[in-house]
């Protein structure tokens, strides 16, 4: 499992897409700190709670509204690529299917955690404050996206289809999430409990539910993968 996790983690840093995404995170972190300091100096209307999170608003919005697109765009074929190229047979003979799925999930989740941690460290250098709760909230979203990506890659065997879906779902997900959170339709509003945004609205530990939802998706992916012929 650890070997697969390490391989996927290192592999995530390779390629032009990874470089572009990392650059976006670093630039967002830099300008979040810079712009938020300007806002605080120009206005005294912010509440104490708003002042605590204002420096990380840029990163938070980035992971909320573009996070799914980034994660799926980078790792949409994390499982079905191996199945399509028949290299999955070599993995299955050397390790368990549980280790394959969990290792791949942990590899991409660790990649996004490192990206987020680096961004928050850059912000803390400028503002002399490290927002641990917001980091964990953002990381929980990245873990949720990673679990969903692994699940979709297990359910759909063709990388070309998951590549297309990564764009569609990546754009539609935050829109749908916002809609189910705001709608008063009782037939739809219950869906907000299945989406992660509902659990990161407040500065508390409700983000742990997001980790639980991610665990459920990884569990489903594992059950499906165990029944599939490789």
GROMACS .gro file of N, CA, C and O in nm, residues 84-136:
model
  212
   84UNK      N    1  -0.710  -0.031  -1.835
   84UNK     CA    2  -0.709  -0.017  -1.981
   84UNK      C    3  -0.578  -0.066  -2.040
   84UNK      O    4  -0.576  -0.127  -2.149
   85UNK      N    5  -0.467  -0.040  -1.973
   85UNK     CA    6  -0.335  -0.081  -2.021
   85UNK      C    7  -0.294  -0.220  -1.973
   85UNK      O    8  -0.184  -0.266  -2.002
   86UNK      N    9  -0.382  -0.285  -1.896
   86UNK     CA   10  -0.362  -0.421  -1.845
   86UNK      C   11  -0.248  -0.431  -1.744
   86UNK      O   12  -0.208  -0.541  -1.707
   87UNK      N   13  -0.197  -0.319  -1.698
   87UNK     CA   14  -0.090  -0.323  -1.597
   87UNK      C   15  -0.145  -0.355  -1.459
   87UNK      O   16  -0.068  -0.386  -1.367
   88UNK      N   17  -0.278  -0.348  -1.444
   88UNK     CA   18  -0.339  -0.379  -1.315
   88UNK      C   19  -0.314  -0.523  -1.275
   88UNK      O   20  -0.311  -0.557  -1.157
   89UNK      N   21  -0.293  -0.611  -1.375
   89UNK     CA   22  -0.270  -0.752  -1.346
   89UNK      C   23  -0.141  -0.772  -1.266
   89UNK      O   24  -0.134  -0.861  -1.180
   90UNK      N   25  -0.040  -0.693  -1.296
   90UNK     CA   26   0.086  -0.703  -1.224
   90UNK      C   27   0.069  -0.659  -1.078
   90UNK      O   28   0.130  -0.717  -0.987
   91UNK      N   29  -0.013  -0.557  -1.057
   91UNK     CA   30  -0.037  -0.510  -0.920
   91UNK      C   31  -0.117  -0.612  -0.840
   91UNK      O   32  -0.087  -0.638  -0.723
   92UNK      N   33  -0.219  -0.671  -0.904
   92UNK     CA   34  -0.307  -0.765  -0.835
   92UNK      C   35  -0.230  -0.889  -0.791
   92UNK      O   36  -0.258  -0.946  -0.684
   93UNK      N   37  -0.132  -0.931  -0.870
   93UNK     CA   38  -0.054  -1.051  -0.834
   93UNK      C   39   0.047  -1.023  -0.724
   93UNK      O   40   0.096  -1.117  -0.660
   94UNK      N   41   0.079  -0.897  -0.701
   94UNK     CA   42   0.182  -0.862  -0.603
   94UNK      C   43   0.126  -0.808  -0.472
   94UNK      O   44   0.194  -0.810  -0.370
   95UNK      N   45   0.006  -0.755  -0.476
   95UNK     CA   46  -0.052  -0.698  -0.354
   95UNK      C   47  -0.203  -0.715  -0.358
   95UNK      O   48  -0.259  -0.758  -0.458
   96UNK      N   49  -0.268  -0.683  -0.248
   96UNK     CA   50  -0.414  -0.700  -0.239
   96UNK      C   51  -0.487  -0.586  -0.310
   96UNK      O   52  -0.431  -0.478  -0.333
   97UNK      N   53  -0.610  -0.612  -0.345
   97UNK     CA   54  -0.691  -0.509  -0.410
   97UNK      C   55  -0.720  -0.393  -0.315
   97UNK      O   56  -0.732  -0.278  -0.358
   98UNK      N   57  -0.730  -0.423  -0.187
   98UNK     CA   58  -0.749  -0.317  -0.088
   98UNK      C   59  -0.631  -0.222  -0.089
   98UNK      O   60  -0.647  -0.099  -0.086
   99UNK      N   61  -0.510  -0.278  -0.094
   99UNK     CA   62  -0.388  -0.195  -0.095
   99UNK      C   63  -0.382  -0.109  -0.220
   99UNK      O   64  -0.335   0.006  -0.215
  100UNK      N   65  -0.430  -0.161  -0.333
  100UNK     CA   66  -0.427  -0.084  -0.458
  100UNK      C   67  -0.517   0.038  -0.448
  100UNK      O   68  -0.475   0.151  -0.475
  101UNK      N   69  -0.642   0.016  -0.407
  101UNK     CA   70  -0.739   0.126  -0.401
  101UNK      C   71  -0.700   0.227  -0.293
  101UNK      O   72  -0.697   0.349  -0.317
  102UNK      N   73  -0.673   0.178  -0.173
  102UNK     CA   74  -0.638   0.268  -0.063
  102UNK      C   75  -0.507   0.340  -0.091
  102UNK      O   76  -0.493   0.460  -0.063
  103UNK      N   77  -0.410   0.269  -0.149
  103UNK     CA   78  -0.281   0.331  -0.180
  103UNK      C   79  -0.294   0.443  -0.282
  103UNK      O   80  -0.235   0.550  -0.266
  104UNK      N   81  -0.373   0.419  -0.385
  104UNK     CA   82  -0.393   0.522  -0.487
  104UNK      C   83  -0.469   0.643  -0.429
  104UNK      O   84  -0.435   0.758  -0.459
  105UNK      N   85  -0.570   0.615  -0.349
  105UNK     CA   86  -0.645   0.723  -0.286
  105UNK      C   87  -0.554   0.808  -0.195
  105UNK      O   88  -0.555   0.931  -0.202
  106UNK      N   89  -0.476   0.741  -0.112
  106UNK     CA   90  -0.387   0.815  -0.022
  106UNK      C   91  -0.281   0.893  -0.097
  106UNK      O   92  -0.242   1.003  -0.056
  107UNK      N   93  -0.236   0.840  -0.210
  107UNK     CA   94  -0.133   0.909  -0.289
  107UNK      C   95  -0.181   1.042  -0.342
  107UNK      O   96  -0.111   1.144  -0.328
  108UNK      N   97  -0.301   1.044  -0.403
  108UNK     CA   98  -0.349   1.172  -0.458
  108UNK      C   99  -0.398   1.264  -0.347
  108UNK      O  100  -0.383   1.387  -0.357
  109UNK      N  101  -0.454   1.207  -0.240
  109UNK     CA  102  -0.498   1.291  -0.127
  109UNK      C  103  -0.378   1.358  -0.062
  109UNK      O  104  -0.384   1.477  -0.024
  110UNK      N  105  -0.266   1.285  -0.050
  110UNK     CA  106  -0.145   1.342   0.009
  110UNK      C  107  -0.088   1.452  -0.078
  110UNK      O  108  -0.039   1.554  -0.028
  111UNK      N  109  -0.095   1.434  -0.208
  111UNK     CA  110  -0.048   1.538  -0.301
  111UNK      C  111  -0.122   1.669  -0.278
  111UNK      O  112  -0.061   1.776  -0.268
  112UNK      N  113  -0.255   1.661  -0.268
  112UNK     CA  114  -0.333   1.783  -0.251
  112UNK      C  115  -0.316   1.843  -0.111
  112UNK      O  116  -0.318   1.966  -0.095
  113UNK      N  117  -0.293   1.757  -0.012
  113UNK     CA  118  -0.267   1.810   0.122
  113UNK      C  119  -0.136   1.888   0.123
  113UNK      O  120  -0.127   1.994   0.186
  114UNK      N  121  -0.034   1.837   0.055
  114UNK     CA  122   0.095   1.906   0.049
  114UNK      C  123   0.080   2.040  -0.023
  114UNK      O  124   0.137   2.141   0.019
  115UNK      N  125   0.001   2.042  -0.132
  115UNK     CA  126  -0.023   2.168  -0.203
  115UNK      C  127  -0.092   2.270  -0.113
  115UNK      O  128  -0.054   2.388  -0.109
  116UNK      N  129  -0.192   2.225  -0.039
  116UNK     CA  130  -0.264   2.314   0.052
  116UNK      C  131  -0.176   2.360   0.167
  116UNK      O  132  -0.176   2.479   0.203
  117UNK      N  133  -0.102   2.267   0.225
  117UNK     CA  134  -0.014   2.301   0.337
  117UNK      C  135   0.089   2.405   0.294
  117UNK      O  136   0.115   2.501   0.367
  118UNK      N  137   0.147   2.386   0.176
  118UNK     CA  138   0.245   2.483   0.125
  118UNK      C  139   0.181   2.620   0.108
  118UNK      O  140   0.241   2.723   0.142
  119UNK      N  141   0.058   2.623   0.055
  119UNK     CA  142  -0.012   2.750   0.036
  119UNK      C  143  -0.038   2.820   0.168
  119UNK      O  144  -0.019   2.942   0.181
  120UNK      N  145  -0.080   2.744   0.269
  120UNK     CA  146  -0.109   2.803   0.399
  120UNK      C  147   0.019   2.849   0.469
  120UNK      O  148   0.018   2.947   0.544
  121UNK      N  149   0.128   2.779   0.446
  121UNK     CA  150   0.257   2.822   0.503
  121UNK      C  151   0.299   2.955   0.442
  121UNK      O  152   0.347   3.045   0.513
  122UNK      N  153   0.281   2.968   0.311
  122UNK     CA  154   0.314   3.095   0.244
  122UNK      C  155   0.231   3.209   0.302
  122UNK      O  156   0.283   3.318   0.330
  123UNK      N  157   0.101   3.184   0.321
  123UNK     CA  158   0.015   3.287   0.380
  123UNK      C  159   0.060   3.323   0.521
  123UNK      O  160   0.065   3.441   0.559
  124UNK      N  161   0.095   3.222   0.600
  124UNK     CA  162   0.135   3.246   0.739
  124UNK      C  163   0.264   3.327   0.748
  124UNK      O  164   0.284   3.402   0.844
  125UNK      N  165   0.350   3.314   0.649
  125UNK     CA  166   0.474   3.392   0.647
  125UNK      C  167   0.443   3.542   0.639
  125UNK      O  168   0.509   3.625   0.703
  126UNK      N  169   0.339   3.576   0.561
  126UNK     CA  170   0.304   3.716   0.542
  126UNK      C  171   0.219   3.772   0.656
  126UNK      O  172   0.235   3.889   0.694
  127UNK      N  173   0.129   3.690   0.711
  127UNK     CA  174   0.035   3.742   0.812
  127UNK      C  175   0.072   3.699   0.954
  127UNK      O  176   0.005   3.740   1.050
  128UNK      N  177   0.175   3.616   0.969
  128UNK     CA  178   0.223   3.572   1.100
  128UNK      C  179   0.114   3.500   1.180
  128UNK      O  180   0.103   3.516   1.301
  129UNK      N  181   0.035   3.424   1.107
  129UNK     CA  182  -0.072   3.348   1.171
  129UNK      C  183  -0.105   3.227   1.086
  129UNK      O  184  -0.118   3.239   0.964
  130UNK      N  185  -0.117   3.110   1.150
  130UNK     CA  186  -0.147   2.988   1.075
  130UNK      C  187  -0.289   2.943   1.109
  130UNK      O  188  -0.321   2.911   1.223
  131UNK      N  189  -0.377   2.940   1.006
  131UNK     CA  190  -0.519   2.907   1.024
  131UNK      C  191  -0.537   2.755   1.010
  131UNK      O  192  -0.564   2.704   0.901
  132UNK      N  193  -0.524   2.684   1.121
  132UNK     CA  194  -0.525   2.538   1.119
  132UNK      C  195  -0.662   2.482   1.082
  132UNK      O  196  -0.672   2.386   1.003
  133UNK      N  197  -0.769   2.540   1.136
  133UNK     CA  198  -0.904   2.489   1.109
  133UNK      C  199  -0.938   2.501   0.960
  133UNK      O  200  -0.990   2.407   0.899
  134UNK      N  201  -0.907   2.616   0.900
  134UNK     CA  202  -0.936   2.635   0.759
  134UNK      C  203  -0.853   2.540   0.673
  134UNK      O  204  -0.900   2.490   0.570
  135UNK      N  205  -0.729   2.514   0.716
  135UNK     CA  206  -0.646   2.415   0.645
  135UNK      C  207  -0.712   2.278   0.647
  135UNK      O  208  -0.722   2.211   0.543
  136UNK      N  209  -0.758   2.235   0.764
  136UNK     CA  210  -0.822   2.104   0.776
  136UNK      C  211  -0.953   2.099   0.696
  136UNK      O  212  -0.986   1.996   0.636
   0.00000   0.00000   0.00000
